[in-house]
PDB file of C-alpha atoms in Angstrom:
ATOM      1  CA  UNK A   1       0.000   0.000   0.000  1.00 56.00           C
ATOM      2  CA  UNK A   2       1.969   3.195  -0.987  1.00 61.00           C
ATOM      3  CA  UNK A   3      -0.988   5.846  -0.311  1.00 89.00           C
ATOM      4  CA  UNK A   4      -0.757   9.348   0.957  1.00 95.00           C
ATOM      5  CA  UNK A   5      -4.231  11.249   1.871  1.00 96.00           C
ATOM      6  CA  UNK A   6      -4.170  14.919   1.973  1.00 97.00           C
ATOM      7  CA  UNK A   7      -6.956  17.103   3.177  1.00 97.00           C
ATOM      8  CA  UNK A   8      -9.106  19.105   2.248  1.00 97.00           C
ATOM      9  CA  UNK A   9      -9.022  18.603  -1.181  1.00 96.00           C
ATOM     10  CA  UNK A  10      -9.879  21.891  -1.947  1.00 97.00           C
ATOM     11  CA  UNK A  11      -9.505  25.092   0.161  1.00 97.00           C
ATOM     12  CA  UNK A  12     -10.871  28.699  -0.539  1.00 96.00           C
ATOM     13  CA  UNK A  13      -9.644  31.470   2.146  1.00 93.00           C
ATOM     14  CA  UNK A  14      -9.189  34.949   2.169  1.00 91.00           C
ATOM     15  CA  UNK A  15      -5.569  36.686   3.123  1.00 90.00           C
ATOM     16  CA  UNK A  16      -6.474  37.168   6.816  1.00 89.00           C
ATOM     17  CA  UNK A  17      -7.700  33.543   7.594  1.00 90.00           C
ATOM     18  CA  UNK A  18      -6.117  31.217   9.203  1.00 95.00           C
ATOM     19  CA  UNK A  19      -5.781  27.405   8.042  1.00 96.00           C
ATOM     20  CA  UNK A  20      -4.316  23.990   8.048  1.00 97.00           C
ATOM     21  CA  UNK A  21      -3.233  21.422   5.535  1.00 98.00           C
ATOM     22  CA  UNK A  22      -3.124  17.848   6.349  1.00 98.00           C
ATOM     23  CA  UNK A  23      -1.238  15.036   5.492  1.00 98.00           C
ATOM     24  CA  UNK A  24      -1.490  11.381   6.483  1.00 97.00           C
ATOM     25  CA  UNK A  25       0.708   8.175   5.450  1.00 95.00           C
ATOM     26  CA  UNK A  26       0.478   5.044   7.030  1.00 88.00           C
ATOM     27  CA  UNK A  27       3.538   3.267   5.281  1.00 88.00           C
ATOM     28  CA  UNK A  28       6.113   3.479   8.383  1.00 88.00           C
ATOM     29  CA  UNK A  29       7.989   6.009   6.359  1.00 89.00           C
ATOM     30  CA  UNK A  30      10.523   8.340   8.049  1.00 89.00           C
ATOM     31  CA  UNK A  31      10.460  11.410   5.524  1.00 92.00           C
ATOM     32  CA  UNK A  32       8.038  13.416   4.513  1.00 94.00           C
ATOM     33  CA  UNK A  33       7.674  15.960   2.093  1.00 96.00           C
ATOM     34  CA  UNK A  34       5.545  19.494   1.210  1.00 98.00           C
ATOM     35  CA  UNK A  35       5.383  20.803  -2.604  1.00 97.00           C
ATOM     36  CA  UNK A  36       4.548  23.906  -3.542  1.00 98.00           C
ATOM     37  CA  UNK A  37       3.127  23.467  -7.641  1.00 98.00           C
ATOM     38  CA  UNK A  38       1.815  26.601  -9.555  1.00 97.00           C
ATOM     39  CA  UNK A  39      -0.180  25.884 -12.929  1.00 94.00           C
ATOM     40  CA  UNK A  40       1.169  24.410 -15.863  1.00 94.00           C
ATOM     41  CA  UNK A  41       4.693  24.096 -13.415  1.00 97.00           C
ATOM     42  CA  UNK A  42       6.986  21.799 -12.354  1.00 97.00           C
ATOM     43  CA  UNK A  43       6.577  20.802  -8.237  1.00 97.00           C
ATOM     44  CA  UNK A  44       8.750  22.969  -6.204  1.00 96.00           C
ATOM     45  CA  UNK A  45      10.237  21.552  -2.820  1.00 95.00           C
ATOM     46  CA  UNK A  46       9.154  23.605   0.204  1.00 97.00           C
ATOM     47  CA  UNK A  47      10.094  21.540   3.519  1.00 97.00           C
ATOM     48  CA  UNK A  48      11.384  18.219   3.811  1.00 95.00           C
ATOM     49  CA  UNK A  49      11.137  16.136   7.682  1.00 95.00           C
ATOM     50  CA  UNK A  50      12.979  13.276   8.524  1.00 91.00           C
ATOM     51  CA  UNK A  51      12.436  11.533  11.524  1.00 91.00           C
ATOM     52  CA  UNK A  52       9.771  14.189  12.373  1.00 93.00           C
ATOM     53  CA  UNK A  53      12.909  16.648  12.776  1.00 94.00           C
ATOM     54  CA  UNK A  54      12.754  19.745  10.324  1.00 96.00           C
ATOM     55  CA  UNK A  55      15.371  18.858   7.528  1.00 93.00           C
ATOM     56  CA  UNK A  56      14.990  21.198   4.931  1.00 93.00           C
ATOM     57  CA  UNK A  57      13.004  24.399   4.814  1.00 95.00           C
ATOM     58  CA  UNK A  58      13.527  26.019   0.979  1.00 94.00           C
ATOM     59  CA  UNK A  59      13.814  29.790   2.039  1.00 93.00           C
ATOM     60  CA  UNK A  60       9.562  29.544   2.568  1.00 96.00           C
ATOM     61  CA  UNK A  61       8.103  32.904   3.754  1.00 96.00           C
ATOM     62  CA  UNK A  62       6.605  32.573   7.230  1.00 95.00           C
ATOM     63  CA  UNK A  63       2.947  32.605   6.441  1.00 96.00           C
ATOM     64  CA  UNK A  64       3.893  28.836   5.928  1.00 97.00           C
ATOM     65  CA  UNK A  65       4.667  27.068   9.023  1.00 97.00           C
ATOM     66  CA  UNK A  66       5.033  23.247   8.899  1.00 98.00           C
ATOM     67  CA  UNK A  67       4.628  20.887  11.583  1.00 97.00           C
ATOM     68  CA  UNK A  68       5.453  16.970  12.340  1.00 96.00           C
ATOM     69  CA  UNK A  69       3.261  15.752  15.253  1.00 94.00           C
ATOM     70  CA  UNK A  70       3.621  12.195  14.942  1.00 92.00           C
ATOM     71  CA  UNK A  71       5.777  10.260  12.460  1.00 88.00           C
ATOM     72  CA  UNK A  72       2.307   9.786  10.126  1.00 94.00           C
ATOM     73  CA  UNK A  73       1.123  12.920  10.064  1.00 97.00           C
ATOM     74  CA  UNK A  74       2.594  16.353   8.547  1.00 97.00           C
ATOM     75  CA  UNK A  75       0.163  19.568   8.841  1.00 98.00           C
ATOM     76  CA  UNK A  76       1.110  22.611   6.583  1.00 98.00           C
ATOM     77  CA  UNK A  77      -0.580  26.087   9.077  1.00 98.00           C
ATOM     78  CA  UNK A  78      -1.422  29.003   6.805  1.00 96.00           C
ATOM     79  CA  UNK A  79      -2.240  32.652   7.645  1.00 94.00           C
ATOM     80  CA  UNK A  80      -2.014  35.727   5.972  1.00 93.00           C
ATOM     81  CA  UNK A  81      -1.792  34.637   2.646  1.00 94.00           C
ATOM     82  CA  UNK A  82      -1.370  36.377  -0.804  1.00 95.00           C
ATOM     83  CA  UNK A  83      -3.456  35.454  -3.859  1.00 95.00           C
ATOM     84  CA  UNK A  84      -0.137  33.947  -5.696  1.00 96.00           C
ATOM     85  CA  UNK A  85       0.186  31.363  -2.735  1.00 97.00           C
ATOM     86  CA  UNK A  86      -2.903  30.009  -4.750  1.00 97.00           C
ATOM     87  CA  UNK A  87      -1.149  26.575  -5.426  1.00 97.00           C
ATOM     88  CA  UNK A  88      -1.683  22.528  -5.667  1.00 97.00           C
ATOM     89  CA  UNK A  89       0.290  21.798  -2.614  1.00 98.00           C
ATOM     90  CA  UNK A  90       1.321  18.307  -2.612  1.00 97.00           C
ATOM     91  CA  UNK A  91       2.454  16.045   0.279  1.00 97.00           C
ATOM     92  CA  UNK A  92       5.177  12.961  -0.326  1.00 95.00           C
ATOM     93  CA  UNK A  93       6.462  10.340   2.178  1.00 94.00           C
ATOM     94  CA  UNK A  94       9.630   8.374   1.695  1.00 90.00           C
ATOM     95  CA  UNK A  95      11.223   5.165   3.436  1.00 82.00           C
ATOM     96  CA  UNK A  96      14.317   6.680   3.973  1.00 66.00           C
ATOM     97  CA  UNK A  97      16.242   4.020   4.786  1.00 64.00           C
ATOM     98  CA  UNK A  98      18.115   3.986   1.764  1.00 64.00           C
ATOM     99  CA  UNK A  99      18.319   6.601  -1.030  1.00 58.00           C
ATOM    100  CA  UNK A 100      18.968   3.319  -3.707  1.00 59.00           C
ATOM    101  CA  UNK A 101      15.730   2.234  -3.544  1.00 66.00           C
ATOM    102  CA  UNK A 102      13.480   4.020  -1.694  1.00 76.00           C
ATOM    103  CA  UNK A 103      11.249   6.587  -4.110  1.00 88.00           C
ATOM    104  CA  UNK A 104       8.852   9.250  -2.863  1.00 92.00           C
ATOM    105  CA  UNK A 105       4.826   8.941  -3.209  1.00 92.00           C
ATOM    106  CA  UNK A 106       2.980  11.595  -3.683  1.00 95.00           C
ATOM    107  CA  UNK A 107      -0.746  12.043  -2.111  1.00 95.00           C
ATOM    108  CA  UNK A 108      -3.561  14.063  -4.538  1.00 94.00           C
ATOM    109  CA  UNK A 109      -2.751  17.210  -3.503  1.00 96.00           C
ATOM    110  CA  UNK A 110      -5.038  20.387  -1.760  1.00 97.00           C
ATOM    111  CA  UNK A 111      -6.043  23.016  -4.394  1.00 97.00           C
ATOM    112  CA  UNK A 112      -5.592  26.160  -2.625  1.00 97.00           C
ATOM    113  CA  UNK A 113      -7.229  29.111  -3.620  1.00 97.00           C
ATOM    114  CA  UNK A 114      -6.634  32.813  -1.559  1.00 96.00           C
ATOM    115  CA  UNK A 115      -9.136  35.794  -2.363  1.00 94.00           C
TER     116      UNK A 115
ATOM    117  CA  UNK B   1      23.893  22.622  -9.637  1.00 80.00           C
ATOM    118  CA  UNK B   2      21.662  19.905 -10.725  1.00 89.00           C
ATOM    119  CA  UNK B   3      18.985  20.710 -14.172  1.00 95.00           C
ATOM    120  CA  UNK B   4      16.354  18.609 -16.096  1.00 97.00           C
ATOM    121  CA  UNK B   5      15.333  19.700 -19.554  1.00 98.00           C
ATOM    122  CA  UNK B   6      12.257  18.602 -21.112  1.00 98.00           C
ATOM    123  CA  UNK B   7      12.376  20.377 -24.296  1.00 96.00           C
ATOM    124  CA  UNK B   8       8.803  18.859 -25.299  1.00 98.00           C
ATOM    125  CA  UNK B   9       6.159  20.874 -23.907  1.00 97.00           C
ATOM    126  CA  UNK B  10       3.214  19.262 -25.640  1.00 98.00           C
ATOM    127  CA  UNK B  11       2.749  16.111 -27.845  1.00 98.00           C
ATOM    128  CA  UNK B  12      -0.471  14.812 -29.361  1.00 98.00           C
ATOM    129  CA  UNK B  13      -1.121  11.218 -30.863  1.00 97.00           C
ATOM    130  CA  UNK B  14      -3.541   9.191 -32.280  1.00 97.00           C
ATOM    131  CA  UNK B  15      -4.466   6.083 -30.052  1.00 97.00           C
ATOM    132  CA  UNK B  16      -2.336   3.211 -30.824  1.00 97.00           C
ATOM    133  CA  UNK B  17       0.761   5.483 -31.808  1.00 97.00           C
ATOM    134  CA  UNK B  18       3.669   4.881 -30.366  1.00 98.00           C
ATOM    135  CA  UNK B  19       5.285   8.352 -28.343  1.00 98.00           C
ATOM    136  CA  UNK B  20       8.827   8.871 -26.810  1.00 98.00           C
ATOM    137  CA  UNK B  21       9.198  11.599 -24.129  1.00 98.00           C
ATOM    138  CA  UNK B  22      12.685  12.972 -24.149  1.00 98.00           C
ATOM    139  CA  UNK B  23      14.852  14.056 -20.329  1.00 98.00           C
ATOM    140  CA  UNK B  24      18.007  15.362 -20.737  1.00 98.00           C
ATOM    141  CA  UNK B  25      19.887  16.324 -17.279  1.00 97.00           C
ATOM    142  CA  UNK B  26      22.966  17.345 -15.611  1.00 96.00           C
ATOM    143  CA  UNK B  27      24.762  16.631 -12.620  1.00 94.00           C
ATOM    144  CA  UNK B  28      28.230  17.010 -11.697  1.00 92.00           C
ATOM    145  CA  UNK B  29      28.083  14.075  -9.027  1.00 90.00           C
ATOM    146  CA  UNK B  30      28.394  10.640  -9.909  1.00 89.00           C
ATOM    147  CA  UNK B  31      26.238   9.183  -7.481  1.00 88.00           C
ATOM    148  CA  UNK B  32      22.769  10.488  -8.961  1.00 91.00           C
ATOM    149  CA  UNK B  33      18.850   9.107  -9.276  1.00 91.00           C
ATOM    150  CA  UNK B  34      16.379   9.513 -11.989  1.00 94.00           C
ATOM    151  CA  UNK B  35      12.631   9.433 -11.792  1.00 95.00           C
ATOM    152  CA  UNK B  36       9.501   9.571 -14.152  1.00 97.00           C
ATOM    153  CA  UNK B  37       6.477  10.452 -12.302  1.00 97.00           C
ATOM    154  CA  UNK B  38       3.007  10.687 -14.415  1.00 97.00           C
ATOM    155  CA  UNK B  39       0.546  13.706 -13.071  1.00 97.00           C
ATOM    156  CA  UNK B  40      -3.354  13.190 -14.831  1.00 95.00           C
ATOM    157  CA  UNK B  41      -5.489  15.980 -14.313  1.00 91.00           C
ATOM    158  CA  UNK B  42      -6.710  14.842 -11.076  1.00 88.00           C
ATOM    159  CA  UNK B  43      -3.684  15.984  -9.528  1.00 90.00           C
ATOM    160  CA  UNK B  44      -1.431  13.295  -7.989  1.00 91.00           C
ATOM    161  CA  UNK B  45       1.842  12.869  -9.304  1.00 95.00           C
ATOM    162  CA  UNK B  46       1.928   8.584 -10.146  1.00 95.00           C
ATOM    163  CA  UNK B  47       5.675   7.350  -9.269  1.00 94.00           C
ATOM    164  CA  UNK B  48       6.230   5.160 -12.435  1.00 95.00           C
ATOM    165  CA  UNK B  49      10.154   4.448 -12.361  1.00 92.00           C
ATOM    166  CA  UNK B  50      13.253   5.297 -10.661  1.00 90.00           C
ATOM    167  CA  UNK B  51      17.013   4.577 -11.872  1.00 91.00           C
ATOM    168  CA  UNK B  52      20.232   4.906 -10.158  1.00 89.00           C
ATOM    169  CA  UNK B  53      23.063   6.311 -12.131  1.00 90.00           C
ATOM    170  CA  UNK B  54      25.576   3.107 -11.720  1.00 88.00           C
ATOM    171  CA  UNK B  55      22.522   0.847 -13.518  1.00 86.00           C
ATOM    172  CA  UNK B  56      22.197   1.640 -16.776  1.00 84.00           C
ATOM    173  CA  UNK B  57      19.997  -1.185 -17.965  1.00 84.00           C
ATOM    174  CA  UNK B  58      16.900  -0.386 -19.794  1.00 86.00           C
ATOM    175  CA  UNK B  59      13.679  -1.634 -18.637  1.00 87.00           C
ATOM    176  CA  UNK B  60       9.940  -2.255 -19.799  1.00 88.00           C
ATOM    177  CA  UNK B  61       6.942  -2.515 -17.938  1.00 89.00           C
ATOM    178  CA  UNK B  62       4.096  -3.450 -20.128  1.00 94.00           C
ATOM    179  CA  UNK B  63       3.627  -0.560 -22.855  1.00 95.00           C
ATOM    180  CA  UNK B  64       5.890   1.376 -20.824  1.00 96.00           C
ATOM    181  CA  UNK B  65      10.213   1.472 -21.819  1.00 95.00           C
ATOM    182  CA  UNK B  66      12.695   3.496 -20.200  1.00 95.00           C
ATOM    183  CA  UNK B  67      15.871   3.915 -22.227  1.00 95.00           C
ATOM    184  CA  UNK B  68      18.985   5.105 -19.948  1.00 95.00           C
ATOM    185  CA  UNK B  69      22.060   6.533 -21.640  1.00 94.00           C
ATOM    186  CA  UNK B  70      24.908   8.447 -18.992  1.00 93.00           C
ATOM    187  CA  UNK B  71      26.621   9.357 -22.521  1.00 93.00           C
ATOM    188  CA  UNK B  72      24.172  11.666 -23.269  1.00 95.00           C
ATOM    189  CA  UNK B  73      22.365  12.111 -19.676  1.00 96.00           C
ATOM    190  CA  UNK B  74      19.470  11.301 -20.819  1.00 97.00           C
ATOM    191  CA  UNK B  75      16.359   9.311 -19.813  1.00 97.00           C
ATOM    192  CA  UNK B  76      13.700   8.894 -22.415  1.00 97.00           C
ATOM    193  CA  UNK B  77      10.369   7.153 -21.929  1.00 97.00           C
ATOM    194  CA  UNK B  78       8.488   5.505 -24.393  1.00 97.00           C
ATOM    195  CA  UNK B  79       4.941   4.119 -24.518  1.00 97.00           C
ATOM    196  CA  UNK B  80       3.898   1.853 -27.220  1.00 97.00           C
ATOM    197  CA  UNK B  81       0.050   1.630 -28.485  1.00 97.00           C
ATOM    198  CA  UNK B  82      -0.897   4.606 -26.243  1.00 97.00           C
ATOM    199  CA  UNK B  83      -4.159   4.505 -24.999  1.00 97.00           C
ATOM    200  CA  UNK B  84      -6.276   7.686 -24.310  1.00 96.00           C
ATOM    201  CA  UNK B  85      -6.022   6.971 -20.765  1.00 96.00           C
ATOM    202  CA  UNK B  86      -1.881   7.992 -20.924  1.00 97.00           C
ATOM    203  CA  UNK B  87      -2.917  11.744 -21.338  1.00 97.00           C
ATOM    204  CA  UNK B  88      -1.108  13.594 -18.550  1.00 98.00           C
ATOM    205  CA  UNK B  89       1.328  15.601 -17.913  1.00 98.00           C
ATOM    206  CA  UNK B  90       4.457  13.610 -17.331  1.00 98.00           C
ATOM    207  CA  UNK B  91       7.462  14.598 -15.116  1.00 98.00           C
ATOM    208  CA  UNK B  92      11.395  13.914 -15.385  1.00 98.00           C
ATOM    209  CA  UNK B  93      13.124  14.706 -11.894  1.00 97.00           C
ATOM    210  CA  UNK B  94      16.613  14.290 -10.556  1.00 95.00           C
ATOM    211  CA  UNK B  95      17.988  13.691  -7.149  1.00 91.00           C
ATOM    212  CA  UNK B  96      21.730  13.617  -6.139  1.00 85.00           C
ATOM    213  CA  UNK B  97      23.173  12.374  -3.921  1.00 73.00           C
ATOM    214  CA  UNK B  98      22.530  13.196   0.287  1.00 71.00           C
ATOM    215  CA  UNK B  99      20.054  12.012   2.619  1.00 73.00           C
ATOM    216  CA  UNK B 100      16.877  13.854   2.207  1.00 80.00           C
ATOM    217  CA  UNK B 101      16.681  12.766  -1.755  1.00 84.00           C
ATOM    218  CA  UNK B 102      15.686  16.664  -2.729  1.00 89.00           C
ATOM    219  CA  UNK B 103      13.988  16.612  -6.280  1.00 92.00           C
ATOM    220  CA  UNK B 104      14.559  18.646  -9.539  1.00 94.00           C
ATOM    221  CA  UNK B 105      11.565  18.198 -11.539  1.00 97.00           C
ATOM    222  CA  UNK B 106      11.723  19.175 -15.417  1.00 98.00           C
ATOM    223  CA  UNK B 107       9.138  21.576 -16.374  1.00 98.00           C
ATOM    224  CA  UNK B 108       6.942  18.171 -17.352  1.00 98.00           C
ATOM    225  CA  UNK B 109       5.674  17.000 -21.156  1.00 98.00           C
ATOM    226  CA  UNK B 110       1.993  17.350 -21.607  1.00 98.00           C
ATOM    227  CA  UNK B 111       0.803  13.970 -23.666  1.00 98.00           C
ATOM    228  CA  UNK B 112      -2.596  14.098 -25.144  1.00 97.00           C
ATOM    229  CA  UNK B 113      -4.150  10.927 -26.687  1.00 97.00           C
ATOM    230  CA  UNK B 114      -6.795  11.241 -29.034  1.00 97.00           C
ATOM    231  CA  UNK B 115      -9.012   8.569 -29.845  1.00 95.00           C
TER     232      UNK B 115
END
């Protein structure tokens, strides 16, 4: 079983609300993964967790804040968003045990849109 | 710095036509990993096959070949007889070599089968 659910599926909010992303994996994998994809554009990396420790954060403006409660579950909080933040954002998860085999799957993705 | 070109933006077929989708990339490390991932219009990006730069066999998988060539850094994907059900937009992405497997995604091929 390799899936990754992501809710909502689609999210409408205006720039002063606040809101949450969620993303759930029940694989046993130690990485996990938030994407940042604009129309017609390639995925961009935005944070990357491994062992529920921030890894990676890709220079993302603070209206994004990430968080790793449990090793299944990886919330993206929002507030104070611009209209171009108006995104698919995509969760992945990843074994990481070893970087020769193991391969990142992707969940379906919120459709955010900010008024 | 790590780069993936997908010089095809667009390609439409008949059903039943065969279709190669060309990656070209570069890396300067020689420890490197190359993935196709297949995004319909629903969203999720589909993990369809990874290869590590020191394996440079080929492989098919049903209608689906991958043809692997460090000479030319490139990673091409064919499908044979495509079906209207292939239309997506399909993804080339590179990851060197580290721990937290960071992706470079091309800027994806958009296939459209017509029946």
């Amino acid at each position: 079983d390799t899936e990754v659910t992501q809710t909502p599926k689609h999210l409408v909010m205006g720039m002063t609300n606040k809101k949450s992303l969620k993303c759930e994996q029940h694989m046993g994998h130690r990485a996990m993964y938030w994407y940042k994809q604009k129309a017609k554009k390639p995925p961009e990396l935005m944070f990357v967790y491994s062992y529920e420790k921030l890894s990676i954060n890709e220079s993302v403006p603070s209206r994004f804040s990430p968080e790793c409660p449990n090793s299944s579950l990886l919330n993206l909080h929002l507030h104070a968003l611009q209209p171009e933040d108006s995104a698919l954002y995509l969760c992945a998860s990843r074994d990481h045990w070893t970087q020769y085999t193991d391969t990142q799957y992707f969940g379906p993705g919120t459709r955010l849109t900010v008024l | 710095a790590q780069k993936v070109t997908q010089a095809q933006t667009e390609i439409s077929v008949v059903e039943k036509e065969d279709v190669t989708l060309d990656c070209v990339y570069e890396t300067r490390d020689t420890t490197y990993y190359l993935f196709w991932y297949k995004q319909p219009p629903s969203g999720e990006l589909v993990f369809l096959i990874r290869r590590n730069s020191f394996d440079e066999q080929n492989e098919i998988s049903g209608r689906y070949s991958w043809n692997f060539q460090k000479s030319t850094s490139s990673f091409n994907f064919t499908i044979t007889a495509s079906q209207v059900v292939d239309s997506a937009v399909y993804f080339c992405a590179l990851s060197e070599g580290g721990g937290f497997q960071k992706l470079v995604f091309g800027t994806g091929t958009r296939l459209l089968v017509s029946p």
